[in-house]
PDB file of C-alpha atoms in Angstrom:
ATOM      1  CA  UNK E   1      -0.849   3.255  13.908  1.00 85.00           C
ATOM      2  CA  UNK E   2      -3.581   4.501  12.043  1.00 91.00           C
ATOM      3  CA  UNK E   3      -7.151   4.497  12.730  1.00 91.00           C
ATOM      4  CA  UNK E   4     -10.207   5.801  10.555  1.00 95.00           C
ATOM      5  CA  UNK E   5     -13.275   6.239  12.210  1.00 94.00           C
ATOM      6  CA  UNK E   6     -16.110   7.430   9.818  1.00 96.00           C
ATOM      7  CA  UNK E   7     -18.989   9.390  11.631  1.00 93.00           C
ATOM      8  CA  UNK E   8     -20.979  11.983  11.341  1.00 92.00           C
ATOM      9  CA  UNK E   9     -22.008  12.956  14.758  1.00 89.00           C
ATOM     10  CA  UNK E  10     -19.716  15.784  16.116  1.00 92.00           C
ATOM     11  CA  UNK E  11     -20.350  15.290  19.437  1.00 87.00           C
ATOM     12  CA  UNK E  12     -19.881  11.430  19.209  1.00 87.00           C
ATOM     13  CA  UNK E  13     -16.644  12.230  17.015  1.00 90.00           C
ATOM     14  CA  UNK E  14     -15.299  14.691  19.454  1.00 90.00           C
ATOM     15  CA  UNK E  15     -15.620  12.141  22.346  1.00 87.00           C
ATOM     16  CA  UNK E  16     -14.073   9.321  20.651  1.00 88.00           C
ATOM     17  CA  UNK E  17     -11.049  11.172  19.720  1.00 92.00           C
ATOM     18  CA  UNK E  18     -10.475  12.608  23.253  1.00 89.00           C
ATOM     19  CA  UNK E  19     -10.296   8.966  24.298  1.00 85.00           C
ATOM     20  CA  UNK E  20      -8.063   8.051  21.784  1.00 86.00           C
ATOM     21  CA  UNK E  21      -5.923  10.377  22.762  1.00 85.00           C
ATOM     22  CA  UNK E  22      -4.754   8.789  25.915  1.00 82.00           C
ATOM     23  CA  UNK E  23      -2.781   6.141  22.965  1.00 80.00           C
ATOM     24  CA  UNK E  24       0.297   7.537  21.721  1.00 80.00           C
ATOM     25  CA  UNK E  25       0.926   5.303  18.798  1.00 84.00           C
ATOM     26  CA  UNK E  26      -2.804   6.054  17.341  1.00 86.00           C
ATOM     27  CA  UNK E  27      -3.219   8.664  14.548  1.00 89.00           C
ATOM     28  CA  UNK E  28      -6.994   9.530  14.052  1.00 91.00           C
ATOM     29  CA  UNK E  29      -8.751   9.984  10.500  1.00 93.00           C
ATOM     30  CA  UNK E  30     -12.105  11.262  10.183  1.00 94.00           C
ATOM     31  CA  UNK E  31     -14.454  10.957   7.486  1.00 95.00           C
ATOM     32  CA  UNK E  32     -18.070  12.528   8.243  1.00 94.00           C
ATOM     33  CA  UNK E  33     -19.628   9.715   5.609  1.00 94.00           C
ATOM     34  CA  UNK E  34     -18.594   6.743   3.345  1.00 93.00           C
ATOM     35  CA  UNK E  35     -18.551   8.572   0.664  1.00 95.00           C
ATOM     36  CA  UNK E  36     -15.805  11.050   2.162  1.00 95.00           C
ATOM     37  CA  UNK E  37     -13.905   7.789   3.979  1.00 95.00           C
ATOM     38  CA  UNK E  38     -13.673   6.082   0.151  1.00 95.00           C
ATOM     39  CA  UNK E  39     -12.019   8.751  -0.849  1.00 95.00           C
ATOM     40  CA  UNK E  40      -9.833   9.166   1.651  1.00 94.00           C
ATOM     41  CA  UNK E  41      -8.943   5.581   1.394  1.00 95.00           C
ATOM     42  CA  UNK E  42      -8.237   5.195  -2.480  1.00 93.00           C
ATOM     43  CA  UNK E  43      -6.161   8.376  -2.490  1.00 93.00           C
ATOM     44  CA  UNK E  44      -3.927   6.823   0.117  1.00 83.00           C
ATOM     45  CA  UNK E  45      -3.431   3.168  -0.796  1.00 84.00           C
ATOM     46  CA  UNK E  46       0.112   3.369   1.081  1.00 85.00           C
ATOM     47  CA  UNK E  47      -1.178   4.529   4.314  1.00 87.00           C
ATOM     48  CA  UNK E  48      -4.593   2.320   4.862  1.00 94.00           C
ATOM     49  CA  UNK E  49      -5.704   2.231   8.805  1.00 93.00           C
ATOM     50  CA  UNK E  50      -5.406  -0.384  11.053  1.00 89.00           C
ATOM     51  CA  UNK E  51      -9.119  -0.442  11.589  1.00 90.00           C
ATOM     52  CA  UNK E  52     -11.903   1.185  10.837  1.00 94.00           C
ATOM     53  CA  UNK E  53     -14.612   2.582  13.648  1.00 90.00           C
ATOM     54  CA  UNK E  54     -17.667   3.048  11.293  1.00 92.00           C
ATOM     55  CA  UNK E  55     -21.103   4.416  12.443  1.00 91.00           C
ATOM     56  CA  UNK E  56     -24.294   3.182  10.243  1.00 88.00           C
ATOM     57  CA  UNK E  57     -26.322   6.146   9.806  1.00 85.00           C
ATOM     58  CA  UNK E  58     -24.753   8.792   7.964  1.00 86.00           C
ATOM     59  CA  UNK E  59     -25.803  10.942   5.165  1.00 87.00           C
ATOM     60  CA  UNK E  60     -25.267  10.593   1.865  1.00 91.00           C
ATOM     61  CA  UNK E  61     -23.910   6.837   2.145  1.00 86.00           C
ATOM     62  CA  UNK E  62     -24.712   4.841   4.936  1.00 88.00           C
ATOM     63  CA  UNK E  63     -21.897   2.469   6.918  1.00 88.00           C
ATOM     64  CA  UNK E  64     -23.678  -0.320   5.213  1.00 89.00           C
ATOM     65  CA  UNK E  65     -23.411   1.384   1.406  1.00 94.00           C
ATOM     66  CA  UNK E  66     -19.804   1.723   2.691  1.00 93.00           C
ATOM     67  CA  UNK E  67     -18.582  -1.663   3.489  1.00 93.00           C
ATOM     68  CA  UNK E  68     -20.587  -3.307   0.275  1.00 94.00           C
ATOM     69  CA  UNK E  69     -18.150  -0.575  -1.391  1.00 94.00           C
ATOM     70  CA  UNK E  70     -15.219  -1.675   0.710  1.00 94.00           C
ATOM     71  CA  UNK E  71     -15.907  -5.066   0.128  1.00 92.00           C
ATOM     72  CA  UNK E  72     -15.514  -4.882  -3.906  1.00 93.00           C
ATOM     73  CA  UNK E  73     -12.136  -3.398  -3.523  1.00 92.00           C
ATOM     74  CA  UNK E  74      -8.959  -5.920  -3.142  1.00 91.00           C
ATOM     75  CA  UNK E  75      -6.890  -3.345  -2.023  1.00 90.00           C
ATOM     76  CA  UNK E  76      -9.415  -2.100   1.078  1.00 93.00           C
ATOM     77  CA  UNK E  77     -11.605  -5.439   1.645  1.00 92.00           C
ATOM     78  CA  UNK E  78      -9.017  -6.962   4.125  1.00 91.00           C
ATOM     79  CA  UNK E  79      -9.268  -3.649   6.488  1.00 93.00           C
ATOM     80  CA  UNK E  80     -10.990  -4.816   9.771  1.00 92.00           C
ATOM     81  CA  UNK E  81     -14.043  -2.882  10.566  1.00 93.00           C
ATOM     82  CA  UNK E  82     -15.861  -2.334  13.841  1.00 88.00           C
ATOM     83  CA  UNK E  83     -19.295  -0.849  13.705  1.00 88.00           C
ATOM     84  CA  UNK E  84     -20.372   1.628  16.221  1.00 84.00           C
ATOM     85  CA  UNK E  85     -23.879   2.686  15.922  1.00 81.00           C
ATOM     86  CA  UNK E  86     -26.555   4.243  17.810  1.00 79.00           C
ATOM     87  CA  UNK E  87     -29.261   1.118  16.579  1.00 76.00           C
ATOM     88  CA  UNK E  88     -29.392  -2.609  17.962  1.00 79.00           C
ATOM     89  CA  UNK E  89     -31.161  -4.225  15.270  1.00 80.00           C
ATOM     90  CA  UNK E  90     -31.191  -7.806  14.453  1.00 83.00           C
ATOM     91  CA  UNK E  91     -31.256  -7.820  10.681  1.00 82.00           C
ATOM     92  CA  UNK E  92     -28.939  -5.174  10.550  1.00 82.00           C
ATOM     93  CA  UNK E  93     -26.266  -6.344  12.905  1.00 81.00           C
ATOM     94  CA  UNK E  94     -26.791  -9.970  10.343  1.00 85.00           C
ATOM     95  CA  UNK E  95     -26.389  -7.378   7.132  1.00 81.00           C
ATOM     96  CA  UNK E  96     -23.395  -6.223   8.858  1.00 80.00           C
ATOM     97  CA  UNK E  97     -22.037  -9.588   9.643  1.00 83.00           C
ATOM     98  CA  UNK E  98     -22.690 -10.881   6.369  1.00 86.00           C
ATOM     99  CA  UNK E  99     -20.259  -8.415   4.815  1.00 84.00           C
ATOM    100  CA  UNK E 100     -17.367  -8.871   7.142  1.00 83.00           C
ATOM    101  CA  UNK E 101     -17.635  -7.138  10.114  1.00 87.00           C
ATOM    102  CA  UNK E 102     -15.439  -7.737  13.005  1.00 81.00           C
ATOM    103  CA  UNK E 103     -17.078  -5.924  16.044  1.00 78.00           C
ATOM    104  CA  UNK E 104     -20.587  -4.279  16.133  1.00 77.00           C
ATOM    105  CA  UNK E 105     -21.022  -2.083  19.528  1.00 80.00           C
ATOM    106  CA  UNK E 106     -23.954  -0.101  20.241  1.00 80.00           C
ATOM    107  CA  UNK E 107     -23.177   3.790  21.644  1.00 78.00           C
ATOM    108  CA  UNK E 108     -23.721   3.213  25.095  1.00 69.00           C
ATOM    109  CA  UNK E 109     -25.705   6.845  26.700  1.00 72.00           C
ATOM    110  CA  UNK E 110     -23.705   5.822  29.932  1.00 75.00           C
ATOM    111  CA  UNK E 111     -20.171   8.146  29.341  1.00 76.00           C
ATOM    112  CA  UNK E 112     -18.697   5.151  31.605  1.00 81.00           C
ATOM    113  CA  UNK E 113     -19.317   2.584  29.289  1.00 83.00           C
ATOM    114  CA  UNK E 114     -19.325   4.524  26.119  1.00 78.00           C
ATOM    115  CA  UNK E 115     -15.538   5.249  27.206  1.00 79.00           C
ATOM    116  CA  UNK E 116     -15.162   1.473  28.274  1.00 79.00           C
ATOM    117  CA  UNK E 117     -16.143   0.688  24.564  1.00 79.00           C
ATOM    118  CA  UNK E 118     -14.223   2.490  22.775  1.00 82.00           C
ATOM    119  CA  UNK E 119     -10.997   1.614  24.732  1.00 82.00           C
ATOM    120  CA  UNK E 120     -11.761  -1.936  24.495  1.00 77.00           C
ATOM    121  CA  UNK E 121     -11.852  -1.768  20.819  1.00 80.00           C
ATOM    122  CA  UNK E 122      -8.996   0.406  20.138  1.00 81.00           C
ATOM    123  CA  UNK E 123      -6.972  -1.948  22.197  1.00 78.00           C
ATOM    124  CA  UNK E 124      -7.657  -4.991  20.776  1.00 75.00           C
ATOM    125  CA  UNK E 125      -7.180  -3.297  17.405  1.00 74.00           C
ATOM    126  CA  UNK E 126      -4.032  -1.780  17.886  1.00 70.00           C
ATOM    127  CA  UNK E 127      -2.287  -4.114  20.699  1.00 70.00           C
ATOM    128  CA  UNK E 128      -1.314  -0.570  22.233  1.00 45.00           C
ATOM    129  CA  UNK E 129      -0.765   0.535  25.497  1.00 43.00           C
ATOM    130  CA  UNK E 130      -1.840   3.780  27.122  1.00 42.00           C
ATOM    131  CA  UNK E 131       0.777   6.101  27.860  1.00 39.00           C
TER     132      UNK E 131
END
């Protein structure tokens, strides 16, 4: 099962795939922006993710930038995404509803929860379990 988590935080990146890595039927894309993840995702309209983990601030386009983009695109749109950000703000979380979300989490600094996050999502995403 595929996965594409878009994120530009190396640290945050390297974390989340170690966790993922306890699922045996989960195989991890990266993409350090949207710009880089819309690529990724038109030049492989056979082999579109399961979900997408998608952090808000990045460079060059945003997560928000990214799912208007998404959104446009009949072939992407239906891809669930889960936001996992750093911020907790009202209007954005809203923005972010408005366009389709289907999780937002906020990075927890506790590595306890943080890890209790991201294994909640990818197993309600991907009805997997850990080997």
């Amino acid at each position: 099962m595929k996965v594409l988590i878009v994120e530009d935080n190396k640290i945050a990146l390297m974390g989340i795939k170690k966790i993922l890595s306890g699922y045996s039927n989960i195989e991890i894309s990266t993409a350090e922006n949207g710009i880089i993840a819309l690529e990724f995702l038109t030049a492989n309209p056979s082999e579109l993710p399961r979900f997408i983990l998608l952090d808000l601030n990045m460079p060059l386009m945003d997560g928000i930038e990214f799912l208007k983009e998404i959104k446009k695109n009949d072939g992407l749109k239906t891809i669930p995404v889960v936001i996992h950000t750093t911020s907790f703000n009202s209007s954005e979380v809203k923005n972010c509803e408005e366009l389709g979300i289907c999780g937002y989490f906020v990075k927890e600094l506790d590595m306890v929860k943080y890890k209790s996050n991201i294994k909640l999502i990818a197993d309600y995403w991907t009805e997997s379990k850990r080997h």
